[in-house]
Short mmCIF file of C-alpha atoms in Angstrom, two decimals:
data_model
loop_
_atom_site.label_atom_id
_atom_site.label_comp_id
_atom_site.label_asym_id
_atom_site.label_seq_id
_atom_site.Cartn_x
_atom_site.Cartn_y
_atom_site.Cartn_z
CA UNK A 970 7.98 -23.78 -15.33
CA UNK A 971 7.58 -21.21 -12.77
CA UNK A 972 6.03 -17.52 -13.38
CA UNK A 973 8.55 -15.04 -12.72
CA UNK A 974 7.56 -11.75 -10.63
CA UNK A 975 9.85 -8.42 -11.13
CA UNK A 976 12.25 -7.54 -8.67
CA UNK A 977 11.57 -4.72 -6.04
CA UNK A 978 15.15 -3.01 -5.37
CA UNK A 979 15.51 -3.41 -1.46
CA UNK A 980 15.35 -0.14 0.26
CA UNK A 981 18.20 0.79 2.94
CA UNK A 982 16.89 2.70 6.02
CA UNK A 983 18.54 5.94 6.48
CA UNK A 984 18.11 9.07 7.95
CA UNK A 985 16.55 10.36 5.16
CA UNK A 986 13.94 7.41 4.37
CA UNK A 987 10.17 8.26 5.24
CA UNK A 988 8.96 6.63 8.50
CA UNK A 989 5.20 7.28 8.66
CA UNK A 990 3.83 6.50 12.35
CA UNK A 991 0.87 4.49 13.23
CA UNK A 992 -2.58 5.91 12.21
CA UNK A 993 -1.16 8.00 9.59
CA UNK A 994 -1.70 8.40 5.83
CA UNK A 995 1.27 8.55 3.43
CA UNK A 996 1.30 9.52 -0.04
CA UNK A 997 3.82 7.98 -2.01
CA UNK A 998 6.07 9.45 -4.48
CA UNK A 999 8.65 8.11 -6.80
CA UNK A 1000 11.70 9.52 -5.31
CA UNK A 1001 11.48 9.15 -2.00
CA UNK A 1002 11.05 5.46 -0.55
CA UNK A 1003 8.80 4.66 2.48
CA UNK A 1004 9.60 1.99 5.22
CA UNK A 1005 7.17 1.21 8.00
CA UNK A 1006 9.34 0.89 11.23
CA UNK A 1007 7.01 2.16 13.63
CA UNK A 1008 5.89 -0.77 16.21
CA UNK A 1009 2.76 1.02 16.83
CA UNK A 1010 1.49 0.14 13.44
CA UNK A 1011 0.66 -3.44 14.89
CA UNK A 1012 -2.64 -2.29 15.92
CA UNK A 1013 -2.73 0.68 14.49
CA UNK A 1014 -2.81 0.49 10.84
CA UNK A 1015 -0.55 2.93 8.27
CA UNK A 1016 -2.49 3.72 5.44
CA UNK A 1017 -0.32 4.25 2.05
CA UNK A 1018 -1.66 6.01 -1.02
CA UNK A 1019 -0.03 7.33 -4.48
CA UNK A 1020 2.75 6.02 -6.57
CA UNK A 1021 5.67 5.06 -5.38
CA UNK A 1022 8.00 1.94 -3.71
CA UNK A 1023 7.45 0.78 -0.20
CA UNK A 1024 8.75 -1.99 2.36
CA UNK A 1025 7.75 -3.23 6.05
CA UNK A 1026 10.81 -3.15 8.60
CA UNK A 1027 9.03 -4.40 12.12
CA UNK A 1028 7.10 -7.12 12.76
CA UNK A 1029 3.57 -7.45 12.74
CA UNK A 1030 2.95 -4.15 11.14
CA UNK A 1031 -0.06 -3.83 9.59
CA UNK A 1032 -0.67 -1.63 6.37
CA UNK A 1033 -3.66 -0.57 4.16
CA UNK A 1034 -3.01 0.54 0.23
CA UNK A 1035 -5.72 2.69 -1.39
CA UNK A 1036 -6.08 4.91 -4.04
CA UNK A 1037 -5.30 3.94 -7.70
CA UNK A 1038 -1.81 4.37 -7.77
CA UNK A 1039 0.79 2.11 -8.97
CA UNK A 1040 2.67 0.66 -5.80
CA UNK A 1041 5.78 -1.68 -5.30
CA UNK A 1042 6.26 -3.56 -2.00
CA UNK A 1043 9.80 -5.01 -0.98
CA UNK A 1044 11.89 -5.75 1.74
CA UNK A 1045 13.91 -3.13 3.97
CA UNK A 1046 17.83 -3.61 4.85
CA UNK A 1047 19.86 -1.74 7.30
CA UNK A 1048 23.32 0.07 6.70
CA UNK A 1049 24.94 -3.28 6.60
CA UNK A 1050 22.53 -4.89 4.19
CA UNK A 1051 20.83 -7.19 6.77
CA UNK A 1052 17.27 -7.88 5.84
CA UNK A 1053 15.27 -6.11 8.55
CA UNK A 1054 12.42 -7.94 10.19
CA UNK A 1055 8.48 -8.44 8.78
CA UNK A 1056 7.64 -11.58 10.50
CA UNK A 1057 3.48 -11.36 10.86
CA UNK A 1058 3.12 -8.28 8.27
CA UNK A 1059 -0.35 -7.77 7.40
CA UNK A 1060 -0.69 -6.10 3.98
CA UNK A 1061 -4.11 -5.32 2.91
CA UNK A 1062 -5.03 -3.57 0.02
CA UNK A 1063 -8.73 -2.38 -0.34
CA UNK A 1064 -10.70 -4.56 -2.97
CA UNK A 1065 -11.21 -1.62 -5.20
CA UNK A 1066 -7.89 0.09 -4.99
CA UNK A 1067 -6.63 0.58 -8.35
CA UNK A 1068 -3.29 1.02 -10.33
CA UNK A 1069 -0.98 -2.20 -10.39
CA UNK A 1070 1.23 -3.81 -7.29
CA UNK A 1071 4.50 -5.79 -7.51
CA UNK A 1072 4.69 -7.24 -4.19
CA UNK A 1073 8.41 -8.97 -3.95
CA UNK A 1074 9.19 -10.24 -0.45
CA UNK A 1075 12.02 -13.04 -1.83
CA UNK A 1076 14.88 -12.40 0.69
CA UNK A 1077 12.63 -11.10 3.76
CA UNK A 1078 13.63 -11.77 6.98
CA UNK A 1079 10.34 -13.38 8.40
CA UNK A 1080 11.74 -14.88 11.64
CA UNK A 1081 9.84 -14.24 14.89
CA UNK A 1082 6.64 -13.00 14.96
CA UNK A 1083 3.41 -14.67 13.05
CA UNK A 1084 0.33 -13.47 11.34
CA UNK A 1085 -2.27 -13.28 14.00
CA UNK A 1086 -5.48 -14.79 12.69
CA UNK A 1087 -7.63 -12.34 14.94
CA UNK A 1088 -6.76 -9.28 13.01
CA UNK A 1089 -9.79 -7.81 12.09
CA UNK A 1090 -9.50 -6.68 8.48
CA UNK A 1091 -12.86 -4.49 8.59
CA UNK A 1092 -10.39 -1.48 9.96
CA UNK A 1093 -8.09 -2.66 6.78
CA UNK A 1094 -10.83 -2.21 4.15
CA UNK A 1095 -11.83 -5.67 4.20
CA UNK A 1096 -14.30 -8.10 6.21
CA UNK A 1097 -14.16 -10.38 9.14
CA UNK A 1098 -10.74 -11.71 10.54
CA UNK A 1099 -7.90 -13.17 8.41
CA UNK A 1100 -8.80 -16.02 9.99
CA UNK A 1101 -12.17 -16.16 8.50
CA UNK A 1102 -10.89 -15.45 4.77
CA UNK A 1103 -8.40 -18.83 5.21
CA UNK A 1104 -9.37 -22.44 5.18
CA UNK A 1105 -10.37 -23.71 8.59
CA UNK A 1106 -7.28 -24.87 10.82
CA UNK A 1107 -4.87 -22.55 8.80
CA UNK A 1108 -3.79 -20.67 11.87
CA UNK A 1109 -3.09 -23.83 13.84
CA UNK A 1110 0.48 -23.22 11.67
CA UNK A 1111 0.07 -19.60 11.53
CA UNK A 1112 1.52 -17.97 8.03
CA UNK A 1113 4.56 -15.43 8.49
CA UNK A 1114 3.08 -13.24 6.56
CA UNK A 1115 -0.41 -11.80 4.87
CA UNK A 1116 -0.86 -10.14 1.29
CA UNK A 1117 -3.46 -8.98 -0.25
CA UNK A 1118 -3.39 -7.06 -3.43
CA UNK A 1119 -6.27 -4.63 -4.93
CA UNK A 1120 -8.26 -4.69 -8.43
CA UNK A 1121 -5.58 -4.60 -10.85
CA UNK A 1122 -3.00 -7.03 -12.64
CA UNK A 1123 -0.94 -7.56 -9.71
CA UNK A 1124 2.27 -9.76 -9.31
CA UNK A 1125 3.18 -11.33 -5.93
CA UNK A 1126 6.08 -13.20 -4.75
CA UNK A 1127 5.85 -14.67 -1.51
CA UNK A 1128 8.72 -15.57 1.19
CA UNK A 1129 10.83 -18.34 2.03
CA UNK A 1130 8.36 -19.03 4.93
CA UNK A 1131 4.33 -19.58 5.06
CA UNK A 1132 2.72 -16.81 3.49
CA UNK A 1133 -1.20 -16.34 2.82
CA UNK A 1134 -1.60 -14.47 -0.54
CA UNK A 1135 -4.85 -13.11 -1.72
CA UNK A 1136 -5.06 -12.05 -5.04
CA UNK A 1137 -7.93 -9.36 -6.01
CA UNK A 1138 -9.71 -8.66 -8.74
CA UNK A 1139 -7.48 -8.67 -12.36
CA UNK A 1140 -5.34 -10.91 -14.17
CA UNK A 1141 -2.84 -11.48 -11.26
CA UNK A 1142 0.52 -13.55 -11.31
CA UNK A 1143 1.47 -15.17 -8.11
CA UNK A 1144 4.56 -17.08 -7.25
CA UNK A 1145 4.22 -18.42 -3.80
CA UNK A 1146 7.90 -19.21 -3.06
CA UNK A 1147 9.09 -21.82 -0.83
CA UNK A 1148 6.94 -22.67 2.48
CA UNK A 1149 3.36 -24.56 2.81
CA UNK A 1150 1.77 -21.29 1.36
CA UNK A 1151 -2.00 -20.47 0.92
CA UNK A 1152 -3.14 -18.86 -2.56
CA UNK A 1153 -6.58 -17.62 -2.78
CA UNK A 1154 -6.92 -16.57 -6.12
CA UNK A 1155 -8.81 -13.59 -7.45
CA UNK A 1156 -11.83 -12.98 -9.69
CA UNK A 1157 -9.68 -12.85 -13.29
CA UNK A 1158 -7.28 -14.78 -15.08
CA UNK A 1159 -4.49 -15.95 -12.73
CA UNK A 1160 -0.97 -17.50 -13.20
CA UNK A 1161 0.01 -19.50 -10.03
CA UNK A 1162 3.55 -20.93 -9.42
CA UNK A 1163 3.06 -22.51 -5.80
CA UNK A 1164 6.84 -23.34 -4.96
CA UNK A 1165 8.24 -26.03 -2.72
CA UNK A 1166 6.22 -27.18 0.08
CA UNK A 1167 2.61 -28.86 0.44
CA UNK A 1168 0.69 -25.74 -0.78
CA UNK A 1169 -2.88 -25.18 -0.94
CA UNK A 1170 -5.28 -23.13 -3.56
CA UNK A 1171 -8.21 -21.97 -2.00
CA UNK A 1172 -11.85 -21.32 -3.36
CA UNK A 1173 -14.83 -19.10 -2.16
CA UNK A 1174 -17.64 -18.32 -3.79
CA UNK A 1175 -15.73 -15.13 -4.82
CA UNK A 1176 -13.48 -17.05 -6.68
CA UNK A 1177 -16.20 -19.35 -8.29
CA UNK A 1178 -18.61 -16.93 -9.49
CA UNK A 1179 -18.02 -15.75 -12.92
CA UNK A 1180 -15.79 -17.11 -15.78
CA UNK A 1181 -12.44 -17.28 -15.44
CA UNK A 1182 -9.49 -19.53 -15.61
CA UNK A 1183 -6.36 -19.79 -13.05
CA UNK A 1184 -3.39 -21.81 -14.45
CA UNK A 1185 -0.50 -23.22 -12.20
CA UNK A 1186 2.32 -24.19 -13.23
CA UNK A 1187 3.71 -26.71 -10.76
CA UNK A 1188 0.93 -28.43 -9.27
CA UNK A 1189 2.28 -31.66 -7.05
CA UNK A 1190 5.62 -31.20 -8.78
CA UNK A 1191 7.55 -29.82 -5.22
CA UNK A 1192 5.24 -30.89 -2.48
CA UNK A 1193 1.69 -32.43 -1.86
CA UNK A 1194 -0.45 -29.56 -3.23
CA UNK A 1195 -3.99 -29.41 -2.51
CA UNK A 1196 -7.57 -27.00 -4.02
CA UNK A 1197 -9.63 -26.58 -1.24
CA UNK A 1198 -13.20 -25.31 -1.83
CA UNK A 1199 -15.15 -23.65 1.30
CA UNK A 1200 -17.50 -26.10 2.58
CA UNK A 1201 -20.67 -24.27 2.27
CA UNK A 1202 -20.43 -24.73 -1.56
CA UNK A 1203 -20.26 -28.59 -1.80
CA UNK A 1204 -23.70 -28.75 -2.58
CA UNK A 1205 -23.28 -26.29 -5.33
CA UNK A 1206 -20.45 -27.26 -7.50
CA UNK A 1207 -20.15 -29.83 -9.99
CA UNK A 1208 -16.14 -30.93 -11.19
CA UNK A 1209 -15.53 -32.34 -14.29
CA UNK A 1210 -12.02 -33.43 -15.62
CA UNK A 1211 -10.76 -35.22 -12.62
CA UNK A 1212 -7.72 -37.15 -13.34
CA UNK A 1213 -6.54 -35.04 -16.09
CA UNK A 1214 -4.85 -31.81 -16.17
CA UNK A 1215 -7.91 -29.47 -16.37
CA UNK A 1216 -11.21 -29.30 -14.55
CA UNK A 1217 -14.04 -27.59 -14.53
CA UNK A 1218 -15.54 -25.95 -11.36
CA UNK A 1219 -19.18 -25.23 -12.01
CA UNK A 1220 -21.06 -23.45 -9.28
CA UNK A 1221 -24.78 -22.78 -9.06
CA UNK A 1222 -27.23 -21.27 -6.58
CA UNK A 1223 -27.42 -17.82 -6.12
CA UNK A 1224 -24.23 -16.98 -7.61
CA UNK A 1225 -23.58 -18.64 -10.68
CA UNK A 1226 -19.86 -19.39 -12.38
CA UNK A 1227 -17.76 -21.45 -14.27
CA UNK A 1228 -14.07 -21.61 -13.08
CA UNK A 1229 -11.42 -23.27 -15.15
CA UNK A 1230 -7.89 -24.68 -13.47
CA UNK A 1231 -5.26 -25.74 -15.39
CA UNK A 1232 -2.21 -27.61 -14.17
CA UNK A 1233 1.06 -27.63 -16.13
CA UNK A 1234 2.10 -29.85 -13.52
CA UNK A 1235 0.79 -33.39 -12.64
CA UNK A 1236 -2.72 -34.03 -13.04
CA UNK A 1237 -5.68 -33.11 -10.53
CA UNK A 1238 -7.10 -35.96 -9.12
CA UNK A 1239 -10.00 -36.21 -7.14
CA UNK A 1240 -7.87 -36.89 -4.07
CA UNK A 1241 -6.21 -33.64 -4.61
CA UNK A 1242 -9.58 -31.74 -4.58
CA UNK A 1243 -10.90 -31.11 -0.69
CA UNK A 1244 -14.11 -29.14 0.83
CA UNK A 1245 -13.11 -27.48 3.99
#
């Protein structure tokens, strides 16, 4: 079983497509799709708000999503139907972004550029660099895309490459797709399909405080999947249920919480859990 993500209709770039310039703010509407094509958005993000559909059609673009609107993010095509390159794209919602998001990168052209771990998220409504928010060593085999959604109940479909997916608060549904992906769920009860590849579910204090349940539909079904926990929490967590299809991670210290992880695939054994 896998968790299905709604499709987002691809956007064909035409003379009537709205194409914001780097550093600008664009308000989406449901009548006019928006495509990020400006190469300058690599270092100067495009800010998007409102309700509507967005696609990225330039490598290493940086896109900041804000406000409380419902935003769909898909892929862009040229007039011949060929997917336009978006390798290295950084799609970042603020932690407080309301509304819902559907991100579907199935069929994306992710060849070429990779995500830079040095991208500073403080300019994109976050904190630290992308590498700071990933498991150590991740950017030795750099991801093809970086996706971070907001505080709503969001749905995310990764590409066929290596995706770093960060779900925000809310009850999110994630299908990472093929590739050796990194999935960092948010607060809330999330539903995760890891897909083909050796995937990682990465947990920090942000994921382990409070009470939540994360369900993984295919743990170790199509790859050597792992659950990785930030190393600084090693003395603050206890884990019960190893060797079964349900573990409970209890967090103590300044922040406390109980996180249940349910595997609908194979059992979660001791060697499937790593502190990194």
